[in-house]
Short mmCIF file of C-alpha atoms in Angstrom, two decimals:
data_model
loop_
_atom_site.label_atom_id
_atom_site.label_comp_id
_atom_site.label_asym_id
_atom_site.label_seq_id
_atom_site.Cartn_x
_atom_site.Cartn_y
_atom_site.Cartn_z
CA ASP A 1 77.12 -29.97 15.62
CA GLN A 2 73.89 -31.77 16.39
CA GLN A 3 70.98 -30.55 14.31
CA VAL A 4 68.41 -32.66 16.16
CA LYS A 5 68.57 -32.77 19.94
CA GLN A 6 66.78 -34.90 22.49
CA ASN A 7 68.00 -33.53 25.78
CA SER A 8 66.34 -36.07 28.06
CA PRO A 9 68.16 -39.43 27.92
CA SER A 10 65.42 -41.13 29.92
CA LEU A 11 61.85 -40.69 31.14
CA SER A 12 59.87 -42.75 33.61
CA VAL A 13 56.06 -42.62 33.67
CA GLN A 14 53.31 -44.48 35.47
CA GLU A 15 50.99 -46.65 33.41
CA GLY A 16 47.89 -44.74 32.34
CA ARG A 17 49.52 -41.34 32.61
CA ILE A 18 50.78 -39.12 29.80
CA SER A 19 54.30 -39.47 28.40
CA ILE A 20 55.80 -36.35 26.79
CA LEU A 21 58.98 -36.71 24.80
CA ASN A 22 60.70 -33.58 23.54
CA CYS A 23 62.90 -32.78 20.57
CA ASP A 24 64.61 -29.57 19.44
CA TYR A 25 66.18 -28.80 16.10
CA THR A 26 68.44 -26.09 14.75
CA ASN A 27 67.90 -26.21 10.97
CA SER A 28 64.84 -24.16 10.03
CA MET A 29 64.86 -25.75 6.56
CA PHE A 30 63.78 -29.17 7.86
CA ASP A 31 60.39 -29.87 6.31
CA TYR A 32 59.38 -33.22 7.74
CA PHE A 33 59.75 -34.80 11.16
CA LEU A 34 59.36 -38.40 12.25
CA TRP A 35 59.31 -40.34 15.50
CA TYR A 36 60.68 -43.85 15.66
CA LYS A 37 60.42 -46.40 18.43
CA LYS A 38 63.19 -48.92 19.03
CA TYR A 39 63.16 -52.08 21.09
CA PRO A 40 66.46 -53.80 21.99
CA ALA A 41 67.87 -55.97 19.19
CA GLU A 42 65.37 -54.58 16.67
CA GLY A 43 65.53 -51.86 14.07
CA PRO A 44 63.68 -48.55 14.54
CA THR A 45 59.96 -48.77 13.83
CA PHE A 46 58.06 -45.80 12.42
CA LEU A 47 55.57 -44.30 14.85
CA ILE A 48 54.21 -40.99 13.60
CA SER A 49 55.29 -38.05 11.47
CA ILE A 50 54.44 -34.41 10.85
CA SER A 51 54.99 -32.04 7.98
CA SER A 52 56.37 -28.58 8.70
CA ILE A 53 53.15 -27.05 7.33
CA LYS A 54 51.17 -28.56 10.21
CA ASP A 55 51.33 -28.03 13.94
CA LYS A 56 49.68 -31.24 15.10
CA ASN A 57 49.21 -34.80 13.93
CA GLU A 58 47.31 -37.45 15.84
CA ASP A 59 47.22 -41.23 15.49
CA GLY A 60 45.41 -43.11 18.21
CA ARG A 61 47.26 -42.70 21.51
CA PHE A 62 50.10 -40.79 19.82
CA THR A 63 50.10 -37.07 19.03
CA VAL A 64 52.98 -35.03 17.71
CA PHE A 65 53.06 -31.25 18.14
CA LEU A 66 55.30 -28.94 16.13
CA ASN A 67 56.24 -25.40 17.18
CA LYS A 68 58.22 -24.02 14.27
CA SER A 69 58.98 -20.68 15.86
CA ALA A 70 60.61 -22.45 18.79
CA LYS A 71 62.08 -25.20 16.57
CA HIS A 72 60.56 -27.72 18.95
CA LEU A 73 58.44 -30.79 18.64
CA SER A 74 56.98 -33.15 21.17
CA LEU A 75 55.43 -36.60 21.17
CA HIS A 76 52.54 -37.23 23.55
CA ILE A 77 51.47 -40.75 24.44
CA VAL A 78 48.13 -41.00 26.24
CA PRO A 79 47.51 -43.26 28.05
CA SER A 80 50.96 -44.75 28.45
CA GLN A 81 51.21 -48.55 28.53
CA PRO A 82 54.04 -50.84 29.69
CA GLY A 83 54.49 -52.00 26.07
CA ASP A 84 55.44 -48.43 25.17
CA SER A 85 58.71 -48.87 27.06
CA ALA A 86 61.40 -48.41 24.42
CA VAL A 87 63.87 -45.86 23.08
CA TYR A 88 62.20 -43.09 21.07
CA PHE A 89 64.11 -41.28 18.35
CA CYS A 90 63.18 -37.97 16.81
CA ALA A 91 64.33 -37.55 13.19
CA ALA A 92 64.18 -34.77 10.60
CA VAL A 93 64.33 -34.63 6.80
CA GLY A 94 65.05 -31.76 4.46
CA GLY A 95 67.25 -28.73 4.91
CA GLY A 96 69.81 -30.05 2.49
CA SER A 97 69.85 -33.53 3.94
CA GLN A 98 69.08 -34.99 0.50
CA GLY A 99 66.25 -37.10 1.87
CA ASN A 100 68.19 -38.84 4.56
CA LEU A 101 67.07 -38.89 8.17
CA ILE A 102 68.95 -36.90 10.80
CA PHE A 103 68.39 -38.42 14.22
CA GLY A 104 68.51 -37.24 17.80
CA LYS A 105 70.23 -39.36 20.44
CA GLY A 106 67.00 -40.87 21.67
CA THR A 107 65.01 -40.91 24.90
CA LYS A 108 64.50 -44.15 26.81
CA LEU A 109 60.91 -44.33 28.04
CA SER A 110 60.02 -46.64 30.92
CA VAL A 111 56.33 -47.10 31.67
CA LYS A 112 55.82 -48.67 35.09
CA PRO A 113 52.74 -50.80 35.85
CA GLU B 1 54.95 -56.54 2.12
CA ALA B 2 58.26 -58.09 3.15
CA GLY B 3 60.47 -55.86 5.27
CA VAL B 4 64.10 -54.87 4.91
CA ALA B 5 66.28 -57.96 5.33
CA GLN B 6 69.75 -57.76 6.87
CA SER B 7 72.36 -60.38 7.63
CA PRO B 8 74.11 -61.43 9.71
CA ARG B 9 72.32 -60.35 12.90
CA TYR B 10 75.48 -60.49 14.98
CA LYS B 11 79.17 -60.55 14.20
CA ILE B 12 82.25 -60.61 16.45
CA ILE B 13 85.64 -60.01 14.85
CA GLU B 14 89.11 -59.07 15.96
CA LYS B 15 90.49 -55.64 15.14
CA ARG B 16 92.20 -55.41 11.75
CA GLN B 17 89.95 -58.16 10.36
CA SER B 18 87.45 -57.49 7.61
CA VAL B 19 83.66 -57.91 7.71
CA ALA B 20 80.76 -57.52 5.31
CA PHE B 21 77.08 -56.87 5.88
CA TRP B 22 74.23 -57.51 3.46
CA CYS B 23 70.92 -55.72 2.97
CA ASN B 24 67.92 -56.50 0.78
CA PRO B 25 65.51 -53.54 0.73
CA ILE B 26 61.77 -53.58 0.19
CA SER B 27 60.97 -54.40 -3.42
CA GLY B 28 60.62 -51.27 -5.52
CA HIS B 29 62.33 -48.95 -3.06
CA ALA B 30 64.83 -46.94 -5.07
CA THR B 31 66.59 -45.33 -2.11
CA LEU B 32 68.74 -47.36 0.26
CA TYR B 33 70.57 -46.10 3.33
CA TRP B 34 73.23 -47.51 5.64
CA TYR B 35 73.30 -46.06 9.14
CA GLN B 36 75.73 -46.66 11.99
CA GLN B 37 74.33 -46.57 15.51
CA ILE B 38 76.88 -46.45 18.31
CA LEU B 39 75.58 -47.31 21.77
CA GLY B 40 73.85 -44.33 23.35
CA GLN B 41 73.71 -42.37 20.09
CA GLY B 42 71.16 -41.92 17.35
CA PRO B 43 71.72 -43.58 13.97
CA LYS B 44 74.18 -41.69 11.76
CA LEU B 45 74.09 -41.90 7.97
CA LEU B 46 77.04 -43.62 6.35
CA ILE B 47 75.88 -43.77 2.73
CA GLN B 48 72.75 -43.19 0.65
CA PHE B 49 72.06 -44.86 -2.70
CA GLN B 50 69.49 -43.89 -5.30
CA ASN B 51 69.10 -47.03 -7.43
CA ASN B 52 72.75 -48.03 -7.97
CA GLY B 53 74.21 -44.52 -7.69
CA VAL B 54 75.67 -42.89 -4.57
CA VAL B 55 73.77 -39.78 -3.44
CA ASP B 56 75.67 -39.04 -0.23
CA ASP B 57 78.74 -40.73 1.23
CA SER B 58 80.19 -37.68 2.94
CA GLN B 59 80.24 -39.39 6.36
CA LEU B 60 81.61 -42.73 5.17
CA PRO B 61 85.20 -43.34 6.39
CA LYS B 62 86.40 -44.25 2.94
CA ASP B 63 89.83 -45.41 4.07
CA ARG B 64 88.21 -48.48 5.65
CA PHE B 65 84.52 -48.57 4.70
CA SER B 66 83.10 -49.36 1.27
CA ALA B 67 79.59 -50.03 0.02
CA GLU B 68 78.02 -51.04 -3.24
CA ARG B 69 74.59 -51.57 -4.74
CA LEU B 70 75.52 -52.95 -8.13
CA LYS B 71 72.11 -53.83 -9.57
CA GLY B 72 70.13 -51.21 -7.69
CA VAL B 73 68.56 -53.80 -5.40
CA ASP B 74 70.54 -55.38 -2.56
CA SER B 75 73.62 -53.80 -1.05
CA THR B 76 76.75 -54.77 0.85
CA LEU B 77 78.72 -52.70 3.35
CA LYS B 78 82.32 -53.71 4.06
CA ILE B 79 84.81 -52.70 6.71
CA GLN B 80 88.48 -53.45 6.15
CA PRO B 81 90.39 -53.30 8.45
CA ALA B 82 88.05 -52.99 11.43
CA LYS B 83 88.86 -50.84 14.46
CA LEU B 84 87.54 -51.08 18.01
CA GLU B 85 85.49 -47.92 17.48
CA ASP B 86 83.57 -49.59 14.65
CA SER B 87 81.64 -51.60 17.24
CA ALA B 88 78.05 -50.55 16.60
CA VAL B 89 74.74 -51.61 15.11
CA TYR B 90 74.66 -51.21 11.35
CA LEU B 91 71.17 -50.43 10.10
CA CYS B 92 69.91 -50.60 6.56
CA ALA B 93 66.80 -48.66 5.53
CA SER B 94 64.91 -48.16 2.30
CA SER B 95 62.40 -45.65 1.01
CA HIS B 96 60.35 -45.09 -2.14
CA ASN B 97 59.41 -41.48 -1.49
CA MET B 98 61.87 -40.03 1.08
CA VAL B 99 58.96 -39.54 3.45
CA SER B 100 58.40 -43.11 4.59
CA TYR B 101 61.46 -45.09 5.68
CA THR B 102 61.62 -48.74 6.71
CA PHE B 103 64.51 -50.13 8.71
CA GLY B 104 65.90 -53.63 8.96
CA SER B 105 66.71 -55.28 12.29
CA GLY B 106 70.37 -54.34 11.98
CA THR B 107 73.69 -56.12 12.36
CA ARG B 108 75.37 -55.80 15.74
CA LEU B 109 79.14 -55.71 15.21
CA THR B 110 81.57 -56.20 18.07
CA VAL B 111 85.26 -55.61 17.39
CA VAL B 112 87.58 -57.07 20.03
#
């Protein structure tokens, strides 16, 4: 049973436009959420995070929104750049996970020039 | 700050052979994780160490996988004997506060 779900395997966006990546979760006890970016042949790199007590966190071109009632979070990238093309993983901590990350399956973002 | 070091980067073995992976976490990080990432999936936890003690190994296939972190610093993950379905990227990560996690580049294992 997947506790963290990324239902879109891929997303294609034009350079300069907004990229919106979505993530749903089932465990209401998760208290911290993270987004990781992964290039081929590299390990995941931390991008941005949000605590469950907040509904928005912003860092430059990246903003994460959390809707606890809907158990949904989204990552917005504005403006999108070709270098943003990668696989993006949503991950959650807490809810009995003992501090380990529970990942979604990832969304492959392609930003076209 | 040096990152999480993993070796080897790539390994090809035949099924039923054994293989070992090594991880050196960021200095001072008490918590170390091994994740398995199968193609098209998200990383899945295999084992979590706090210093040299095991916190969670509930998803480790203990009939063939073993891991140790004897001195609470670096760690090794072993598979013996390997199966075709063990083909994956094995990621090591470390954390000092269970809020910030740093991953190594991973070891890509191919079992033929």
